[in-house]
């Protein structure tokens, strides 16, 4: 079986937000799809280990902000590679409150969802939800997962449904050029030396959080 064929499916990059009592929580999702138009319903898949999963189950409400190609990549670092369990992901993020939920300003827009059903898989909950409110900010290109992967050199967090372990193949190019991987988000920097003041463009961690992998 060639699992790589699944890499040809198309995905976006979304911030899913909900509430933990009065506290805003959120995570990154790429498996979001509209399933019907009348009523407007969407399905989204969230890992059981994501703190946001249990919060959605408590209030049966969440919002989805659609990231755009030029959204600050640090939003992905903040929401995709940290946990709302012990982090306030909104301290460094501009957001608005709509229908009591936080939505990300630096995005194409958002929609607000009310959960109408859910299904458990081994690792993820698939929420089926009706859209109760929506607004668009811009006609900019939405960020696709392919764009995130190829242009921003980002990787999937292990909790993403699309996560696949990178094949450990012999890379002859790295014999000439060094490769450094961010231990937090997986971003790859190519260069013989990693500058000591380098900051990860995805998650904002310093050079000390990188490891040489070639
Ligand atoms: Fe990083």
Coordinates of C-alpha atoms and ligand atoms in Angstrom, one line a residue:
X1 CA 0.0 0.0 0.0
X2 CA 1.4 3.4 -1.0
X3 CA 0.3 5.8 1.8
X4 CA 1.9 8.7 -0.1
X5 CA -1.0 8.8 -2.5
X6 CA -3.0 10.4 0.4
X7 CA -0.7 13.4 0.2
X8 CA -2.6 14.4 -3.0
X9 CA -5.7 15.2 -1.0
X10 CA -6.3 18.9 -0.6
X11 CA -6.5 20.6 2.8
X12 CA -6.5 24.0 4.2
X13 CA -5.0 25.3 7.5
X14 CA -7.5 26.4 10.1
X15 CA -7.6 27.6 13.6
X16 CA -10.4 25.9 15.6
X17 CA -11.3 27.8 18.7
X18 CA -13.6 27.1 21.7
X19 CA -14.0 27.9 25.4
X20 CA -12.8 26.4 28.6
X21 CA -15.2 28.1 30.9
X22 CA -14.2 31.8 30.4
X23 CA -10.9 31.0 28.8
X24 CA -10.4 30.9 25.0
X25 CA -8.7 27.8 23.7
X26 CA -7.8 26.7 20.2
X27 CA -5.8 24.4 17.9
X28 CA -4.9 24.0 14.3
X29 CA -6.9 21.7 12.1
X30 CA -6.5 20.8 8.4
X31 CA -9.3 18.4 8.1
X32 CA -12.3 20.7 7.7
X33 CA -14.9 20.1 5.0
X34 CA -18.3 21.4 4.1
X35 CA -20.7 18.5 3.9
X36 CA -24.1 20.1 3.1
X37 CA -25.3 23.5 2.0
X38 CA -28.8 23.6 3.4
X39 CA -28.5 23.7 6.3
X40 CA -24.8 24.6 6.0
X41 CA -22.9 22.0 7.8
X42 CA -19.2 21.2 8.1
X43 CA -17.2 18.2 9.5
X44 CA -13.9 18.7 11.3
X45 CA -11.6 16.1 12.8
X46 CA -9.8 16.9 16.1
X47 CA -7.3 14.6 17.9
X48 CA -8.4 13.3 21.3
X49 CA -5.2 14.6 22.8
X50 CA -6.0 18.2 21.8
X51 CA -7.3 20.1 24.8
X52 CA -9.7 21.9 22.5
X53 CA -11.4 18.6 21.8
X54 CA -12.8 18.2 25.3
X55 CA -13.7 21.9 25.4
X56 CA -15.8 21.6 22.3
X57 CA -17.6 18.6 23.8
X58 CA -18.5 20.7 26.9
X59 CA -20.1 23.6 25.1
X60 CA -20.9 22.1 21.7
X61 CA -19.7 25.2 20.0
X62 CA -16.6 26.2 18.1
X63 CA -15.3 28.7 15.6
X64 CA -13.1 28.1 12.5
X65 CA -10.8 30.8 11.2
X66 CA -9.5 30.2 7.7
X67 CA -5.8 31.1 7.6
X68 CA -4.5 32.8 4.4
X69 CA -1.2 32.4 2.6
X70 CA 0.3 35.5 4.2
X71 CA -1.1 34.9 7.7
X72 CA 1.7 35.2 10.2
X73 CA 3.2 31.7 10.3
X74 CA 3.6 32.1 14.1
X75 CA -0.1 31.6 14.4
X76 CA 0.5 28.0 13.2
X77 CA 3.4 27.7 15.7
X78 CA 1.2 29.1 18.6
X79 CA -1.9 27.1 17.9
X80 CA -0.4 23.9 16.3
X81 CA 2.6 23.2 18.5
X82 CA 1.6 24.3 22.0
X83 CA -1.2 23.1 24.2
X84 CA -4.1 25.2 25.5
X85 CA -3.8 23.0 28.6
X86 CA -1.0 25.2 29.9
X87 CA -0.7 28.0 27.4
X88 CA -2.7 31.1 26.6
X89 CA -2.4 31.0 22.8
X90 CA -4.2 34.4 22.5
X91 CA -1.6 36.6 24.3
X92 CA 0.4 37.1 21.0
X93 CA -2.5 36.8 18.6
X94 CA -4.9 39.5 17.4
X95 CA -8.5 38.2 17.6
X96 CA -12.1 39.4 17.9
X97 CA -14.9 37.9 19.9
X98 CA -17.9 36.8 17.9
X99 CA -20.9 35.0 19.5
X100 CA -18.6 34.5 22.6
X101 CA -15.9 32.8 20.6
X102 CA -12.5 34.1 19.6
X103 CA -11.8 34.4 15.9
X104 CA -8.4 35.2 14.4
X105 CA -8.1 38.6 12.7
X106 CA -5.1 37.6 10.4
X107 CA -7.3 35.2 8.3
X108 CA -9.6 35.1 5.3
X109 CA -12.6 35.0 7.7
X110 CA -14.4 32.7 10.1
X111 CA -17.5 30.7 10.7
X112 CA -19.2 29.8 14.0
X113 CA -20.4 26.2 14.5
X114 CA -22.9 24.4 16.6
X115 CA -22.2 20.7 17.1
X116 CA -25.1 18.5 15.9
X117 CA -23.3 15.1 16.0
X118 CA -20.0 13.5 16.6
X119 CA -18.2 10.3 15.9
X120 CA -15.2 8.8 17.6
X121 CA -12.3 7.1 15.8
X122 CA -9.3 5.5 17.4
X123 CA -7.5 8.8 17.6
X124 CA -9.9 11.6 16.6
X125 CA -13.4 13.0 17.1
X126 CA -15.2 14.0 13.9
X127 CA -17.5 16.8 14.8
X128 CA -20.5 17.5 12.5
X129 CA -21.7 21.0 13.0
X130 CA -24.1 23.6 11.7
X131 CA -22.8 27.0 10.7
X132 CA -24.7 29.7 12.7
X133 CA -22.7 32.7 11.7
X134 CA -19.9 33.6 9.2
X135 CA -18.0 36.5 7.8
X136 CA -15.1 37.1 5.4
X137 CA -12.3 39.6 5.8
X138 CA -10.5 39.4 2.5
X139 CA -10.3 37.8 -0.9
X140 CA -6.6 36.7 -0.3
X141 CA -5.7 33.2 -1.1
X142 CA -6.5 30.7 1.7
X143 CA -3.5 28.8 3.0
X144 CA -3.5 25.3 1.7
X145 CA -1.7 22.5 3.5
X146 CA 0.5 22.1 0.4
X147 CA 1.5 25.8 0.5
X148 CA 2.3 25.5 4.2
X149 CA 4.4 22.4 3.6
X150 CA 6.2 23.6 0.5
X151 CA 6.5 27.4 0.8
X152 CA 6.7 27.7 4.6
X153 CA 8.5 24.4 5.0
X154 CA 6.1 23.5 7.8
X155 CA 5.3 20.0 9.0
X156 CA 2.2 18.3 10.6
X157 CA 2.0 18.2 14.3
X158 CA 1.8 14.6 15.4
X159 CA -1.9 15.1 16.4
X160 CA -2.9 16.0 12.8
X161 CA -5.0 13.4 10.9
X162 CA -2.6 14.0 8.0
X163 CA 0.5 13.3 10.0
X164 CA 2.9 10.8 8.4
X165 CA 6.4 10.0 9.7
X166 CA 8.9 11.5 7.3
X167 CA 10.7 8.6 5.5
X168 CA 14.2 8.2 6.8
X169 CA 15.9 8.1 3.4
X170 CA 19.6 8.7 2.8
X171 CA 19.8 12.4 1.7
X172 CA 23.0 12.9 -0.2
X173 CA 22.4 16.7 -0.6
X174 CA 22.9 17.2 3.1
X175 CA 26.5 16.0 2.8
X176 CA 27.2 19.4 1.2
X177 CA 24.7 21.5 3.0
X178 CA 23.7 21.1 6.6
X179 CA 20.1 20.7 7.8
X180 CA 18.8 21.9 11.1
X181 CA 15.4 20.9 12.4
X182 CA 13.3 22.8 14.9
X183 CA 12.6 20.4 17.7
X184 CA 9.3 22.1 18.5
X185 CA 7.6 22.4 15.1
X186 CA 9.8 20.5 12.6
X187 CA 10.8 23.4 10.5
X188 CA 13.9 22.7 8.4
X189 CA 16.7 25.2 8.0
X190 CA 19.2 24.5 5.3
X191 CA 22.7 25.8 5.7
X192 CA 26.1 24.7 7.0
X193 CA 25.8 26.9 10.1
X194 CA 22.7 27.9 11.9
X195 CA 23.0 31.6 12.8
X196 CA 23.0 31.9 16.6
X197 CA 20.3 34.6 16.5
X198 CA 18.1 32.5 14.2
X199 CA 14.4 32.5 15.2
X200 CA 12.1 29.7 13.8
X201 CA 9.7 31.4 11.4
X202 CA 6.9 29.0 12.3
X203 CA 7.0 28.7 16.1
X204 CA 9.3 31.5 17.1
X205 CA 11.8 29.3 19.0
X206 CA 15.5 30.3 19.1
X207 CA 18.5 28.5 17.6
X208 CA 19.0 26.5 20.8
X209 CA 15.8 24.6 20.0
X210 CA 17.3 23.3 16.7
X211 CA 19.2 20.1 16.1
X212 CA 21.4 19.2 13.2
X213 CA 19.9 16.2 11.4
X214 CA 22.4 15.5 8.5
Ligands
LIG1 FE1 9.8 25.9 15.1

